[in-house]
PDB file of C-alpha atoms in Angstrom:
ATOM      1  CA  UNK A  18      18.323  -6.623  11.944  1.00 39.00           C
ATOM      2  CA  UNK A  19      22.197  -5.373  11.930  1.00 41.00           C
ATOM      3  CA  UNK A  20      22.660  -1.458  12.078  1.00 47.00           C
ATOM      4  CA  UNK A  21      24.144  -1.552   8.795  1.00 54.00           C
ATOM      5  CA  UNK A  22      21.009  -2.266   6.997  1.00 58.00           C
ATOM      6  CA  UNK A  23      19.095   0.491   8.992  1.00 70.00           C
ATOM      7  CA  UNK A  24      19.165   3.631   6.863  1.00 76.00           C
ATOM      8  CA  UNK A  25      19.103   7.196   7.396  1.00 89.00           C
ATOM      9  CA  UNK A  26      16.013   9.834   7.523  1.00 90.00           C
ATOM     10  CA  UNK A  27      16.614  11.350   4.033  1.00 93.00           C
ATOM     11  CA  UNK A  28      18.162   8.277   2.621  1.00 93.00           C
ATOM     12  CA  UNK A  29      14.652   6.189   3.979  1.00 94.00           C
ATOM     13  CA  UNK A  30      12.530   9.472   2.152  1.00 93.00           C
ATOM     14  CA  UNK A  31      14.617   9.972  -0.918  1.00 94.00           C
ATOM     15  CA  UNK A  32      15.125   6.274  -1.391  1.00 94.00           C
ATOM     16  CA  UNK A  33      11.324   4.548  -1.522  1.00 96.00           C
ATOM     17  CA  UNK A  34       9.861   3.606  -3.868  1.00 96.00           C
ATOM     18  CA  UNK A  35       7.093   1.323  -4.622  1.00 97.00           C
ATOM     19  CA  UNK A  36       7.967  -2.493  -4.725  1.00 98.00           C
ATOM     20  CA  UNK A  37       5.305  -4.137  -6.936  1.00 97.00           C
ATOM     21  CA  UNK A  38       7.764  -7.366  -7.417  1.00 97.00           C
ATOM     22  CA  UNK A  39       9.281  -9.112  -4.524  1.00 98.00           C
ATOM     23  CA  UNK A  40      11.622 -12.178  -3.683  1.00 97.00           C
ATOM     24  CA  UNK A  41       9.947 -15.157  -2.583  1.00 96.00           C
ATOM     25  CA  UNK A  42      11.748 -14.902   1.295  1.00 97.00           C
ATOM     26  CA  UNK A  43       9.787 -15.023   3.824  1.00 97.00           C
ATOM     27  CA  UNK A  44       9.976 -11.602   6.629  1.00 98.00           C
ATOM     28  CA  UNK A  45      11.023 -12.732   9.891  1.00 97.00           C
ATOM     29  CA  UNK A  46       8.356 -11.770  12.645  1.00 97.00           C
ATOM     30  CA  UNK A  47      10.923  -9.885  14.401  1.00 98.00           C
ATOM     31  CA  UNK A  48      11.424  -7.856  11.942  1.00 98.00           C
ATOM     32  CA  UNK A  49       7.723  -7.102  11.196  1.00 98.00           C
ATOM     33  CA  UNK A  50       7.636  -6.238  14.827  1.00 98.00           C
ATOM     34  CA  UNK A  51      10.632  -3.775  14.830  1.00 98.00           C
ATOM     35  CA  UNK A  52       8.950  -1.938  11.811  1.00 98.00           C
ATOM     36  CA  UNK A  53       5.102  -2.077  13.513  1.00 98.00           C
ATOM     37  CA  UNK A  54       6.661  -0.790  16.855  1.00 98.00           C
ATOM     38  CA  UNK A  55       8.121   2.578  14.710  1.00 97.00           C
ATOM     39  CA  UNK A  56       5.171   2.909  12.825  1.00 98.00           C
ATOM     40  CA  UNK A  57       3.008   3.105  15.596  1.00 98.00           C
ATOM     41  CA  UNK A  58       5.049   6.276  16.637  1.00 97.00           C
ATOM     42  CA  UNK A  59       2.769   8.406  13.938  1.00 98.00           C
ATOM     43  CA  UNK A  60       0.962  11.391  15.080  1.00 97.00           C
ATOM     44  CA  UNK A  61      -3.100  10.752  15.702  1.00 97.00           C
ATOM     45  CA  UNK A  62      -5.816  13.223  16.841  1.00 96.00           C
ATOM     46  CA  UNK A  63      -5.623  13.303  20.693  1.00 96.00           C
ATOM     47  CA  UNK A  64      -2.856  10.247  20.566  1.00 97.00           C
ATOM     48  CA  UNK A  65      -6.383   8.287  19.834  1.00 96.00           C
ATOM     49  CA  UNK A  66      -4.541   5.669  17.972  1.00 97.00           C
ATOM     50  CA  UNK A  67      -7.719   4.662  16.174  1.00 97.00           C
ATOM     51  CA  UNK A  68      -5.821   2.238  13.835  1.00 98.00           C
ATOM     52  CA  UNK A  69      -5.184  -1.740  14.047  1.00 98.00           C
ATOM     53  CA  UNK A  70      -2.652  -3.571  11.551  1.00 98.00           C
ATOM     54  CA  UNK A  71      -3.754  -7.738  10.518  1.00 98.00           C
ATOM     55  CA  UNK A  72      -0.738  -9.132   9.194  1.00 98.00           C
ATOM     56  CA  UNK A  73      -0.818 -11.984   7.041  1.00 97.00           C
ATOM     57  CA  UNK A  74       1.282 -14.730   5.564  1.00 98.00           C
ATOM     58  CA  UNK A  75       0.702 -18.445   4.372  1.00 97.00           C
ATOM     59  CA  UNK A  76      -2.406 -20.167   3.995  1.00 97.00           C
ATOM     60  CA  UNK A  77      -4.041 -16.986   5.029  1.00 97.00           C
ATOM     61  CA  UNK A  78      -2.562 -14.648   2.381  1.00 98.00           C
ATOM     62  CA  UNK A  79      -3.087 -17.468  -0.057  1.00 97.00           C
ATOM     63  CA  UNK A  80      -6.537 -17.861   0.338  1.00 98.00           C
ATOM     64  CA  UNK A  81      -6.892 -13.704  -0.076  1.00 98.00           C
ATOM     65  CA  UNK A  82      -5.019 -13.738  -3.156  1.00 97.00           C
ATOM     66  CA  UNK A  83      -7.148 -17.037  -4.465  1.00 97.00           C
ATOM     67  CA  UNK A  84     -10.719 -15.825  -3.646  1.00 97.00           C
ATOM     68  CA  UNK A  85      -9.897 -12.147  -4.462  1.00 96.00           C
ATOM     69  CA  UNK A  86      -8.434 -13.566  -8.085  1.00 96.00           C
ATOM     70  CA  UNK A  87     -11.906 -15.720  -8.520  1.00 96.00           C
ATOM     71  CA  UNK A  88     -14.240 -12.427  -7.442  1.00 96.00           C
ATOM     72  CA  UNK A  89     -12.458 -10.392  -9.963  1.00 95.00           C
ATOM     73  CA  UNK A  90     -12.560 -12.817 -13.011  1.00 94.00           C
ATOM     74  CA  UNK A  91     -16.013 -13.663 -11.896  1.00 95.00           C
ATOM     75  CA  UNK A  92     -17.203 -10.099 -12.770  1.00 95.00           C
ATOM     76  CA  UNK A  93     -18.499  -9.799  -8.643  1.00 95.00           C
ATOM     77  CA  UNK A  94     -18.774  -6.169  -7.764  1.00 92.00           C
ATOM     78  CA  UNK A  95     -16.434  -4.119  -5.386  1.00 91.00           C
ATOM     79  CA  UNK A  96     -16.824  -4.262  -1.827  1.00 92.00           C
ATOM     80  CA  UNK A  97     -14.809  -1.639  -0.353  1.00 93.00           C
ATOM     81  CA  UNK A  98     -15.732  -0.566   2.969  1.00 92.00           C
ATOM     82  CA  UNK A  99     -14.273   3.253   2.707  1.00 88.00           C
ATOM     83  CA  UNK A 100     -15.730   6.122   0.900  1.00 81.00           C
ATOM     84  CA  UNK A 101     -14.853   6.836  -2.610  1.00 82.00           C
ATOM     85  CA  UNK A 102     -14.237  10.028  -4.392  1.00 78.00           C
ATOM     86  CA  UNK A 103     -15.547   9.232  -7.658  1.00 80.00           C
ATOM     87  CA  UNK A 104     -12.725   9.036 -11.051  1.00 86.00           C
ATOM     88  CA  UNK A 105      -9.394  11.282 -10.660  1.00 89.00           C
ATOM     89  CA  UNK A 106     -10.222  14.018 -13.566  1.00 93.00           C
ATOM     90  CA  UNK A 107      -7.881  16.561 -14.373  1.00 95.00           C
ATOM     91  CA  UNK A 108      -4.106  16.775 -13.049  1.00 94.00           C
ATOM     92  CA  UNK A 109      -4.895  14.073 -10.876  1.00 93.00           C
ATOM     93  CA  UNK A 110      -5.656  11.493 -13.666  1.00 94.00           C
ATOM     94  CA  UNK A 111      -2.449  13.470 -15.401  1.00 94.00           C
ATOM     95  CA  UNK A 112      -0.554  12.195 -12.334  1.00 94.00           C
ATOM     96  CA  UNK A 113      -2.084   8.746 -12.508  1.00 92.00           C
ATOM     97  CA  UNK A 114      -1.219   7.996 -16.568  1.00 93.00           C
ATOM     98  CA  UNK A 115       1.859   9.433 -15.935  1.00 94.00           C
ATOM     99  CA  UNK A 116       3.396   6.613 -13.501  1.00 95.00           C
ATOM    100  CA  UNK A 117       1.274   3.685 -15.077  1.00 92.00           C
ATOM    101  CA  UNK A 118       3.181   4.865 -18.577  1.00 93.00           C
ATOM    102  CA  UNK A 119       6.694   4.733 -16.926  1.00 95.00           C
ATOM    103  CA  UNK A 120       5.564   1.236 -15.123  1.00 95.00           C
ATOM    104  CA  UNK A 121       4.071  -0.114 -18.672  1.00 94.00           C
ATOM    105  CA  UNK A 122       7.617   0.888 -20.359  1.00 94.00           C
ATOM    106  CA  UNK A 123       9.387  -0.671 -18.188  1.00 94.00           C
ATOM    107  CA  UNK A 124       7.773  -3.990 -18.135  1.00 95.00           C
ATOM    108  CA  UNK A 125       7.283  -3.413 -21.487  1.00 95.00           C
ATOM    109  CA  UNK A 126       3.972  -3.628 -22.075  1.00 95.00           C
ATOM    110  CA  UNK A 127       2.529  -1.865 -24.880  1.00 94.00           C
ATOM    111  CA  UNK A 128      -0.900  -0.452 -25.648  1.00 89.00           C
ATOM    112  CA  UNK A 129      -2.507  -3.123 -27.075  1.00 91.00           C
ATOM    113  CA  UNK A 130      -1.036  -5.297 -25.282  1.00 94.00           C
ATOM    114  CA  UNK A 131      -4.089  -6.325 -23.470  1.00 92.00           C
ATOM    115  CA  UNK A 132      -2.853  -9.511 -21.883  1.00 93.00           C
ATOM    116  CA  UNK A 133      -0.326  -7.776 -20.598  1.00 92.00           C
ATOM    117  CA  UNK A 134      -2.611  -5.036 -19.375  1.00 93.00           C
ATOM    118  CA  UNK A 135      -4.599  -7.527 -17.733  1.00 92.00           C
ATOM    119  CA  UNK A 136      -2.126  -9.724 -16.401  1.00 92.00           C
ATOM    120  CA  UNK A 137      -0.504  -6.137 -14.836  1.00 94.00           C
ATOM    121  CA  UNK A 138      -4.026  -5.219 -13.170  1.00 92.00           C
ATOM    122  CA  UNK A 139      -4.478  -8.612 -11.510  1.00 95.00           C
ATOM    123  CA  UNK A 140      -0.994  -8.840  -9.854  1.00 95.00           C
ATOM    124  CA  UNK A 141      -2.620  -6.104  -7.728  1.00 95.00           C
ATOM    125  CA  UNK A 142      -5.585  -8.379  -6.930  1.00 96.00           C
ATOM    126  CA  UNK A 143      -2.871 -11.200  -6.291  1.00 96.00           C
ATOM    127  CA  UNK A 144      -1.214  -8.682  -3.549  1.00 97.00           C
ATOM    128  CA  UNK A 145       1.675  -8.701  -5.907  1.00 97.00           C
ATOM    129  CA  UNK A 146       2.541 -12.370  -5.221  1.00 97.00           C
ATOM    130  CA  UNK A 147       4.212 -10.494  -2.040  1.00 98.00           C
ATOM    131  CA  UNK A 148       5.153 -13.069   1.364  1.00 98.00           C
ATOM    132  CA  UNK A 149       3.204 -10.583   3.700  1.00 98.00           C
ATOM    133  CA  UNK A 150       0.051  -8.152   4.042  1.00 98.00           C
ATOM    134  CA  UNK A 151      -0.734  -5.975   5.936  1.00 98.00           C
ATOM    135  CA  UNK A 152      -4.541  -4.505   6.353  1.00 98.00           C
ATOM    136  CA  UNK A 153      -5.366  -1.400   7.875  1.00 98.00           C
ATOM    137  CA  UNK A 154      -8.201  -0.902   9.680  1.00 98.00           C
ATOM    138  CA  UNK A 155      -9.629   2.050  12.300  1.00 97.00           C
ATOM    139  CA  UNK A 156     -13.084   1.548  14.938  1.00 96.00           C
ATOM    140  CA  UNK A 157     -16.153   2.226  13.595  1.00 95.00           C
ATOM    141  CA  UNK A 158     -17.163   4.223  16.246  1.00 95.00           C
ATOM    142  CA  UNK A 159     -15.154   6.658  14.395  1.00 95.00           C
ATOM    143  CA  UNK A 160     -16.682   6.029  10.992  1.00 94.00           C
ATOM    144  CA  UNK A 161     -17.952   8.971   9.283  1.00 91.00           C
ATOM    145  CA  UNK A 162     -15.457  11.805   9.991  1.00 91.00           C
ATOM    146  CA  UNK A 163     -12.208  12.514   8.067  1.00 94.00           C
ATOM    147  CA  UNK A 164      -9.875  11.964  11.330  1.00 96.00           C
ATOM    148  CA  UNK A 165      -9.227   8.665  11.616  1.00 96.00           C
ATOM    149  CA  UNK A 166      -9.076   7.429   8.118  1.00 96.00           C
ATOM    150  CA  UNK A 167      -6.217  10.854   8.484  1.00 97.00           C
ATOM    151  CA  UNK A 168      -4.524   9.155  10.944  1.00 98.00           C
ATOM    152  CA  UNK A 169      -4.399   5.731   9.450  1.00 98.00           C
ATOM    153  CA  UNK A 170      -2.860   7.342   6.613  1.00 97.00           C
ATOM    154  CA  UNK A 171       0.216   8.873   8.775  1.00 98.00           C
ATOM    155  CA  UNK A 172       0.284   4.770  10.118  1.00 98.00           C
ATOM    156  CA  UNK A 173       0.382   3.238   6.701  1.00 98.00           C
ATOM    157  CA  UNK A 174       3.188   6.047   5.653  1.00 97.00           C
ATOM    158  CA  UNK A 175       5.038   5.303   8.783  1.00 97.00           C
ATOM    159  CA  UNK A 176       5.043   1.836   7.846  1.00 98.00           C
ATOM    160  CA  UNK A 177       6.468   1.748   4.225  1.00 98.00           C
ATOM    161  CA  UNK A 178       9.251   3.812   5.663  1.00 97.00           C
ATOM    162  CA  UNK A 179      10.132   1.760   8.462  1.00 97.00           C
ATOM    163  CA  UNK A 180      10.167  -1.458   6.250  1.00 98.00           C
ATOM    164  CA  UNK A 181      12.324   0.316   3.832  1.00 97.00           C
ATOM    165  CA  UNK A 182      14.432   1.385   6.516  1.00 96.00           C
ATOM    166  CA  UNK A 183      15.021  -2.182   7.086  1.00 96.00           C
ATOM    167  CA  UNK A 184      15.345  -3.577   3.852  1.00 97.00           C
ATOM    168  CA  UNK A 185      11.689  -4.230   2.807  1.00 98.00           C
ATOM    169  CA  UNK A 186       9.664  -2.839  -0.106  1.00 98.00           C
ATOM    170  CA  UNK A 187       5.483  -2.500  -0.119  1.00 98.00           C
ATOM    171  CA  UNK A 188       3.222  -1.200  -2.377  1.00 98.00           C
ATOM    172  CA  UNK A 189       0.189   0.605  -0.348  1.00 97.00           C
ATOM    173  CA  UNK A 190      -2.530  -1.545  -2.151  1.00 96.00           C
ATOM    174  CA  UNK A 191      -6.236  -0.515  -2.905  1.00 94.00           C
ATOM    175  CA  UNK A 192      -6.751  -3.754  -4.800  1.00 95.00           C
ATOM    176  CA  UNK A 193      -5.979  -5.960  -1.450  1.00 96.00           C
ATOM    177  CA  UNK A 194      -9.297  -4.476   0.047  1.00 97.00           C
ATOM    178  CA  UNK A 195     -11.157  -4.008  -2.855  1.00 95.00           C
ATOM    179  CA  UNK A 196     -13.304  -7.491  -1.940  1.00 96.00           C
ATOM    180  CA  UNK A 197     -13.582  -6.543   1.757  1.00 96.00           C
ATOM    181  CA  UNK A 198     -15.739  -9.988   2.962  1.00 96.00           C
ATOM    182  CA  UNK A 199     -12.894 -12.173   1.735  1.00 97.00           C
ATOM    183  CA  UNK A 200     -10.115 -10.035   4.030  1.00 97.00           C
ATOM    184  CA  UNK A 201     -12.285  -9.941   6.742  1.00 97.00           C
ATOM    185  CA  UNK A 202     -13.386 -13.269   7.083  1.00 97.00           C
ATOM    186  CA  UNK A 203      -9.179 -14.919   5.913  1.00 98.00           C
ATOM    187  CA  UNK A 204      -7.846 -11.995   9.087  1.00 98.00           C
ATOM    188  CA  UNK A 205     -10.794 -12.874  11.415  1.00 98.00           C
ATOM    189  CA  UNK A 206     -10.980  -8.726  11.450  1.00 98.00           C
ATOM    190  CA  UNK A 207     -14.354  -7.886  14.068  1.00 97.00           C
ATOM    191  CA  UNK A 208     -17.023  -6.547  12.878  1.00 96.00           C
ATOM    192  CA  UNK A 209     -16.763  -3.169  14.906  1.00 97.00           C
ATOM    193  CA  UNK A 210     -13.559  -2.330  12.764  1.00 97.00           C
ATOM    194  CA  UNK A 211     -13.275  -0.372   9.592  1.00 97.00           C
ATOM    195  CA  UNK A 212     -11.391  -1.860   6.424  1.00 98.00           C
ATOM    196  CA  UNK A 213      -9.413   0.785   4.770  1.00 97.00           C
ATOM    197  CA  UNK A 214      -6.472  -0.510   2.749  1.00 97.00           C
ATOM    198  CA  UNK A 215      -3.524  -2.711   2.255  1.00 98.00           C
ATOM    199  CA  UNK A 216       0.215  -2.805   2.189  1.00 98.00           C
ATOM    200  CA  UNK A 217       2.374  -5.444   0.215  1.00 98.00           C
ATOM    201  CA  UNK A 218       5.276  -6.114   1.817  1.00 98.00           C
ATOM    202  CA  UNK A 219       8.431  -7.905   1.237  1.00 98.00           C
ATOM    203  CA  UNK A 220      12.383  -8.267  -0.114  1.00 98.00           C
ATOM    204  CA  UNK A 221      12.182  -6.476  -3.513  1.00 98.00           C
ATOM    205  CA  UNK A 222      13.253  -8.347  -6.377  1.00 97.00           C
ATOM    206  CA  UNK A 223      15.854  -6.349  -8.006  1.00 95.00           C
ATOM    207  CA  UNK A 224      15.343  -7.694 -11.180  1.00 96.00           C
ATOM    208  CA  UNK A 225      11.595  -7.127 -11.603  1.00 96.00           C
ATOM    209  CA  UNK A 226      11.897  -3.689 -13.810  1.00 96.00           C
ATOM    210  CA  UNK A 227       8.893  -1.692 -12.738  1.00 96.00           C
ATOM    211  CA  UNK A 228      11.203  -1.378  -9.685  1.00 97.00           C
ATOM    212  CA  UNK A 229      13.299   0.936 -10.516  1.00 95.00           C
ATOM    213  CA  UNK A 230      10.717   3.040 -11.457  1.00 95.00           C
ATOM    214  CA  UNK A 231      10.307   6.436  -9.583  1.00 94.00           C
ATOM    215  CA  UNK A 232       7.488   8.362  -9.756  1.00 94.00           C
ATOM    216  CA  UNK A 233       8.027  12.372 -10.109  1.00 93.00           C
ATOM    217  CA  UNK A 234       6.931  14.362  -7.525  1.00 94.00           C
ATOM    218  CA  UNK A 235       5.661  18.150  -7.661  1.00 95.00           C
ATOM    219  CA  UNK A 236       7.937  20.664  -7.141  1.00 96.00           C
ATOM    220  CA  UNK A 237       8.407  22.737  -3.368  1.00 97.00           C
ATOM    221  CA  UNK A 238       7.174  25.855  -5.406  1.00 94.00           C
ATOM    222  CA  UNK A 239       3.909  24.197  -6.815  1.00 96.00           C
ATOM    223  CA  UNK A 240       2.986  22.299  -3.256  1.00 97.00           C
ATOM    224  CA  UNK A 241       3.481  24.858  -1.282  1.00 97.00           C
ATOM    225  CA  UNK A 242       1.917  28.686  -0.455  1.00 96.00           C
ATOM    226  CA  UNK A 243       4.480  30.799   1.500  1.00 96.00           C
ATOM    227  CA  UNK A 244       3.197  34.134   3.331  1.00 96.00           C
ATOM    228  CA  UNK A 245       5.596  36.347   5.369  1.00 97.00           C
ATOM    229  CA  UNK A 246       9.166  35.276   3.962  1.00 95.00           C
ATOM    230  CA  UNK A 247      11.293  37.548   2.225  1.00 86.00           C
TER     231      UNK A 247
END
């Protein structure tokens, strides 16, 4: 990749945003190893590292998308291998409507559009029709504590900012993992490994409009408690 696509810190931080359209092109494996290779800089407890990355493309990623598709439609229950927290209630779910209204208006969908409501839900079930995936995953040996599933969280944020660094858009996707016997079985993931979620990764299509969306953030003031400063 030539230095003039590589971006700056801020412009990487300030610039993201989630990609839930993307260009057909195919990511070259050398550049899916040049944004691994930063991501694996991210802090973990002790430098444990408790993370592993299955990247997908092809027949792989089309059989994920197909089977995933069928399980959904199908009415089979949710397999996810994490720990949930139960429904988002309060300024949480405040947060939540918030971004899926700017998304809806800018694809246009309305409220009863329910086609279009449906059709938005299983693009996320399709891993957003992206070229690559990318599953997270931790040892199970660690299973149980908050640490690891911690770390693989600084991994996956490393990651979306190193792609975008480069050029690529993702989506961190809950949907991707959400029938976890399908990815295990289409990534060959072992057994004594811990699926936790998935990133959608590829060339955003600049003409997809829920693109351009960007979705507000919290003020400094509201974030953050300050004790000692003048």
């Amino acid at each position: 990749m030539s230095e003039d696509v590589e971006k700056g810190f801020d412009e990487v931080v300030l610039g993201r945003r989630s990609i839930r359209g993307f260009k057909p092109d195919p990511i070259p494996k050398s550049v899916v190893e040049d944004i691994v290779s930063l991501a694996t800089r991210a802090p973990s407890s002790y430098n444990s590292q408790p993370w592993h990355i299955h990247i997908a493309t092809g027949e792989a990623l089309d059989a994920i998308r197909r089977e995933s598709t069928e399980r959904t439609t199908t009415g089979t229950a949710p397999s996810f291998e994490r720990l949930e927290s139960g429904a988002y209630e309060g300024d949480h779910r405040k947060r939540q409507i918030e971004v899926a209204v700017q998304l809806f208006e800018a694809m246009g969908i309305v409220r009863d559009d329910k086609a279009g409501r449906n059709d938005w839900t299983m693009r996320g079930f399709r891993i957003f029709d992206a070229p690559l995936l990318m599953v997270i995953t931790y040892d199970k040996q660690l299973q149980g504590g908050d640490i690891a599933p911690f770390d693989c969280g600084a991994l996956s944020n490393m990651l979306v900012n190193a792609a975008w660094s480069r050029g690529v858009g993702s989506v961190i996707n809950s949907q991707g993992v959400m029938h976890s016997p399908v990815v295990r079985e289409h990534l060959n993931i072992p057994e004594d490994q811990v699926i936790l979620i998935s990133i959608a990764l590829g060339y955003p299509d600049e003409a997809f409009p829920a693109n351009a969306v960007v979705s507000k953030r919290r003020p400094v003031n509201d974030v953050a408690t300050f004790i000692g400063f003048d």
